Amino acid sequence: VFLKGEDGRVVASTCAPAAVLLRAAVTEQISSKELRRRAEMLGEEATGNRCLFLLETEKQDLSGVKDVVAGLFGENEKHYLIEAEPGILAAAPRMDELDPEEFREMAEGFLAVSEGEAGVNVRVAYGSGFSCWEELPDACRKARLALSAGRIFYRERRILPYSELELAAFVVQLPPDFCREFLKQLPPVFAGDGLEEELVRTAAALLENRLNGAETARQLYIHRNTLTYRLDKIKKLTGWDLRRFEDAAAYSLAMMIAQVGKEKSDGSIL
């Protein structure tokens, strides 16, 4: 099957139309309208309930991971698994329901077989489900944003659902110029080397525990007085008291923008 773009040039060739459309959505970032047009040209009308997952590995060679992940697909479904780019697999398995819990179970399955059978560490990002080709570009966009957010803010997390990372996904899209201007309005500590690692860990734990001081102290294995001392030090350096919701929210956003600004300045993210 040969597929031509709007300008008449051949843009893909394959015997599996679904793979053509999946690759176009993931690698070309085309519009819903254009994907629908290509689906009609290929006679590939229905998708069924699916979710788009991006599996990122540290290795460029994806053959081992792809082989074990393919085992989770039925024989007639394997064209919904492609190598999107070096180090990244795109998978769109059929789902019983468009249910976030089912999406997470599938992501956990990808992790289990990749790490358990192929011996390769992966991160799995996903966005929304889709039930027609027009919805796939948005699912791709969300999965890519979740993956980008994970690279910067959640490097230890192996599963990256867009629905849990929407603020981070928003921040990674901010233009570099905006980030630089925003940083100028912040306390100097954000523009320099940042807070001491100990204070950063303390603030992160407090935010993760929804400003619960007792739980934060327990998690960090420190006395409540030590936690109070550290939070007072953060307040002195930044002007924000993280025990207050408004200040905690401002700190969290500022730290994200500062980190994205530095990452984009040195070209380490796209």
Coordinates of C-alpha atoms in Angstrom, one line a residue:
V1 CA 0.0 0.0 0.0
F2 CA 1.4 3.4 -1.0
L3 CA 0.1 6.5 0.7
K4 CA 0.4 10.0 -0.7
G5 CA 0.3 13.3 1.3
E6 CA -1.7 16.4 0.3
D7 CA 1.2 17.5 -2.0
G8 CA 1.0 14.3 -3.9
R9 CA 4.3 12.8 -2.6
V10 CA 4.5 9.3 -1.3
V11 CA 4.7 9.5 2.5
A12 CA 4.5 5.9 3.5
S13 CA 4.5 2.4 2.2
T14 CA 3.5 -0.7 4.1
C15 CA 1.2 -3.7 4.0
A16 CA -0.4 -2.8 7.3
P17 CA -2.4 0.4 7.0
A18 CA -2.8 0.7 10.8
A19 CA 1.0 0.9 11.2
V20 CA 1.1 3.6 8.5
L21 CA -1.4 5.7 10.4
L22 CA 0.1 5.1 13.8
R23 CA 3.6 6.1 12.5
A24 CA 2.2 9.2 10.9
A25 CA 0.5 10.3 14.1
V26 CA 3.5 9.7 16.3
T27 CA 6.3 10.9 14.1
E28 CA 4.7 13.6 11.9
Q29 CA 2.5 15.1 14.5
I30 CA -0.2 15.6 11.8
S31 CA -3.7 17.0 12.4
S32 CA -6.8 15.0 13.1
K33 CA -8.2 16.0 9.8
E34 CA -5.2 14.8 7.8
L35 CA -5.0 11.5 9.7
R36 CA -8.7 11.0 9.0
R37 CA -8.1 11.7 5.3
R38 CA -5.3 9.1 5.2
A39 CA -7.4 6.6 7.0
E40 CA -10.1 7.0 4.4
M41 CA -7.6 6.6 1.6
L42 CA -6.4 3.3 3.1
G43 CA -9.9 2.1 3.9
E44 CA -8.9 1.8 7.6
E45 CA -12.1 3.1 9.2
A46 CA -12.3 1.8 12.7
T47 CA -9.7 1.6 15.5
G48 CA -11.7 0.1 18.4
N49 CA -10.9 1.3 21.9
R50 CA -7.2 1.9 22.3
C51 CA -4.6 3.8 24.2
L52 CA -1.3 5.2 22.9
F53 CA 1.8 4.3 24.9
L54 CA 5.3 5.5 24.4
L55 CA 8.0 3.2 25.8
E56 CA 11.4 4.9 26.2
T57 CA 14.6 2.9 26.8
E58 CA 18.2 3.9 27.3
K59 CA 19.2 1.7 24.4
Q60 CA 18.9 2.6 20.7
D61 CA 18.4 -1.0 19.7
L62 CA 14.7 -1.8 20.5
S63 CA 14.6 -5.3 19.0
G64 CA 14.7 -7.2 22.3
V65 CA 12.1 -5.0 24.0
K66 CA 9.9 -5.0 20.9
D67 CA 9.9 -8.8 20.8
V68 CA 8.7 -9.3 24.4
V69 CA 6.2 -6.4 24.2
A70 CA 4.8 -7.9 21.0
G71 CA 3.8 -10.9 23.1
L72 CA 1.2 -8.8 24.8
F73 CA -0.5 -8.3 21.4
G74 CA -2.7 -10.7 19.5
E75 CA -1.3 -12.0 16.2
N76 CA -3.6 -9.6 14.2
E77 CA -2.7 -6.7 16.5
K78 CA 1.1 -6.5 16.1
H79 CA 1.0 -3.8 13.5
Y80 CA -0.1 -1.5 16.4
L81 CA 3.4 -1.7 17.8
I82 CA 6.1 0.3 16.0
E83 CA 9.6 1.7 16.5
A84 CA 8.7 5.4 16.5
E85 CA 12.3 6.7 16.8
P86 CA 15.6 5.6 18.3
G87 CA 15.0 4.5 21.8
I88 CA 11.2 4.8 21.7
L89 CA 8.5 2.3 20.9
A90 CA 4.9 3.3 20.2
A91 CA 2.2 0.9 21.1
A92 CA -1.6 1.2 20.8
P93 CA -3.1 -2.0 22.2
R94 CA -6.8 -2.7 22.1
M95 CA -8.5 -2.0 25.5
D96 CA -11.8 -3.4 26.8
E97 CA -12.8 0.1 28.1
L98 CA -11.3 3.6 27.9
D99 CA -10.5 3.4 31.6
P100 CA -7.5 5.0 33.3
E101 CA -7.1 2.0 35.5
E102 CA -7.0 -0.3 32.5
F103 CA -4.4 2.0 31.0
R104 CA -2.2 1.8 34.1
E105 CA -2.5 -2.0 34.2
M106 CA -1.3 -2.2 30.6
A107 CA 1.6 0.2 31.4
E108 CA 2.6 -2.1 34.3
G109 CA 2.5 -5.0 31.9
F110 CA 4.9 -3.3 29.5
L111 CA 7.2 -2.6 32.4
A112 CA 7.1 -6.2 33.7
V113 CA 7.9 -7.8 30.3
S114 CA 10.5 -5.2 29.3
E115 CA 12.5 -5.4 32.5
G116 CA 11.7 -9.0 33.5
E117 CA 12.1 -10.7 30.1
A118 CA 14.3 -8.3 28.0
G119 CA 16.3 -7.0 31.0
V120 CA 15.8 -3.4 29.8
N121 CA 14.7 -0.5 31.9
V122 CA 11.9 1.5 30.3
R123 CA 9.7 4.4 31.1
V124 CA 6.1 4.2 29.9
A125 CA 4.2 7.4 29.1
Y126 CA 0.6 7.6 28.0
G127 CA -2.2 10.2 27.5
S128 CA -5.8 9.6 26.7
G129 CA -7.5 6.7 25.0
F130 CA -8.9 6.9 21.5
S131 CA -11.7 5.1 19.6
C132 CA -11.3 6.7 16.2
W133 CA -8.3 7.9 14.1
E134 CA -9.2 11.6 14.7
E135 CA -8.5 11.2 18.4
L136 CA -5.1 9.7 17.9
P137 CA -3.1 12.9 17.4
D138 CA -4.3 14.3 20.7
A139 CA -3.4 11.0 22.4
C140 CA 0.1 11.2 20.9
R141 CA 0.5 14.8 22.0
K142 CA -0.4 14.0 25.6
A143 CA 1.9 11.0 25.7
R144 CA 4.8 13.0 24.3
L145 CA 4.3 15.8 26.9
A146 CA 4.1 13.2 29.7
L147 CA 7.3 11.7 28.5
S148 CA 9.0 15.1 28.3
A149 CA 7.7 16.0 31.8
G150 CA 9.0 12.7 33.2
R151 CA 12.5 13.4 31.7
I152 CA 12.8 16.6 33.6
F153 CA 10.8 16.4 36.8
Y154 CA 10.1 12.7 37.5
R155 CA 13.3 10.9 36.5
E156 CA 12.7 8.1 39.0
R157 CA 9.2 7.4 37.9
R158 CA 8.7 4.5 35.5
I159 CA 5.0 5.1 34.6
L160 CA 4.0 8.6 33.4
P161 CA 0.3 9.2 32.9
Y162 CA -0.5 12.6 31.4
S163 CA -3.5 12.9 33.7
E164 CA -1.2 13.0 36.7
L165 CA 1.3 15.4 35.1
E166 CA -0.8 18.1 33.5
L167 CA 0.9 21.0 35.3
A168 CA 4.4 19.7 34.5
A169 CA 3.3 19.0 30.9
F170 CA 2.1 22.6 30.6
V171 CA 5.4 24.0 32.0
V172 CA 7.6 22.0 29.5
Q173 CA 5.8 23.8 26.7
L174 CA 6.7 27.3 27.9
P175 CA 8.9 29.3 25.5
P176 CA 12.5 29.7 26.6
D177 CA 12.1 33.5 26.5
F178 CA 9.2 33.4 28.9
C179 CA 11.1 31.1 31.3
R180 CA 14.1 33.6 31.3
E181 CA 11.8 36.6 32.0
F182 CA 10.0 34.7 34.7
L183 CA 13.2 33.8 36.4
K184 CA 14.1 37.5 36.6
Q185 CA 11.1 38.0 38.9
L186 CA 12.1 35.3 41.3
P187 CA 14.3 35.4 44.3
P188 CA 18.0 35.2 43.3
V189 CA 18.3 31.7 44.6
F190 CA 16.4 30.3 41.7
A191 CA 18.7 31.9 39.1
G192 CA 21.9 30.7 40.7
D193 CA 22.7 27.1 41.8
G194 CA 19.4 26.8 43.5
L195 CA 18.6 25.7 47.0
E196 CA 20.7 23.2 48.9
E197 CA 19.9 19.6 47.9
E198 CA 18.7 18.9 51.4
L199 CA 16.2 21.8 51.2
V200 CA 15.0 20.7 47.8
R201 CA 14.4 17.2 49.0
T202 CA 12.5 18.5 52.1
A203 CA 10.3 20.7 50.0
A204 CA 9.6 17.9 47.5
A205 CA 8.6 15.6 50.3
L206 CA 6.3 18.2 51.9
L207 CA 4.6 18.8 48.5
E208 CA 4.3 15.0 47.9
N209 CA 2.7 14.6 51.3
R210 CA 0.2 17.4 50.6
L211 CA 1.8 19.7 53.2
N212 CA 1.4 17.1 56.0
G213 CA 4.4 17.9 58.3
A214 CA 4.2 14.8 60.4
E215 CA 4.2 12.5 57.4
T216 CA 7.0 14.5 55.8
A217 CA 9.2 14.2 58.9
R218 CA 8.5 10.5 59.1
Q219 CA 9.3 9.9 55.5
L220 CA 12.6 11.9 55.8
Y221 CA 13.5 10.3 59.1
I222 CA 13.9 13.6 60.8
H223 CA 12.4 15.3 63.9
R224 CA 9.6 17.8 63.5
N225 CA 11.9 20.5 64.9
T226 CA 14.4 19.7 62.1
L227 CA 11.6 20.0 59.5
T228 CA 10.5 23.3 61.0
Y229 CA 14.1 24.6 60.8
R230 CA 14.4 23.6 57.1
L231 CA 11.1 25.2 56.2
D232 CA 12.1 28.4 57.9
K233 CA 15.3 28.4 56.0
I234 CA 13.4 27.9 52.7
K235 CA 11.1 30.8 53.7
K236 CA 14.1 33.0 54.4
L237 CA 15.7 32.2 51.0
T238 CA 12.6 32.4 48.8
G239 CA 10.1 34.4 50.7
W240 CA 7.6 31.5 50.6
D241 CA 6.3 29.6 53.6
L242 CA 5.6 26.2 52.2
R243 CA 3.3 25.4 55.1
R244 CA 0.8 27.7 53.4
F245 CA -1.0 26.3 50.3
E246 CA -0.6 29.4 48.2
D247 CA 3.1 29.7 48.9
A248 CA 3.6 26.0 48.3
A249 CA 1.9 26.3 44.9
A250 CA 4.0 29.3 44.0
Y251 CA 7.2 27.5 45.0
S252 CA 6.3 24.4 43.0
L253 CA 5.6 26.4 39.9
A254 CA 8.7 28.5 40.2
M255 CA 10.9 25.4 40.7
M256 CA 9.4 23.8 37.6
I257 CA 9.9 26.9 35.4
A258 CA 13.4 27.4 36.7
Q259 CA 14.3 23.8 35.9
V260 CA 12.7 23.9 32.4
G261 CA 14.5 27.2 31.7
K262 CA 17.9 25.7 32.6
E263 CA 17.2 22.5 30.6
K264 CA 16.2 24.5 27.5
S265 CA 19.1 26.8 27.8
D266 CA 21.6 24.0 27.6
G267 CA 19.6 22.2 24.9
S268 CA 19.0 19.0 26.9
I269 CA 15.3 18.8 26.1
L270 CA 13.3 19.3 23.0

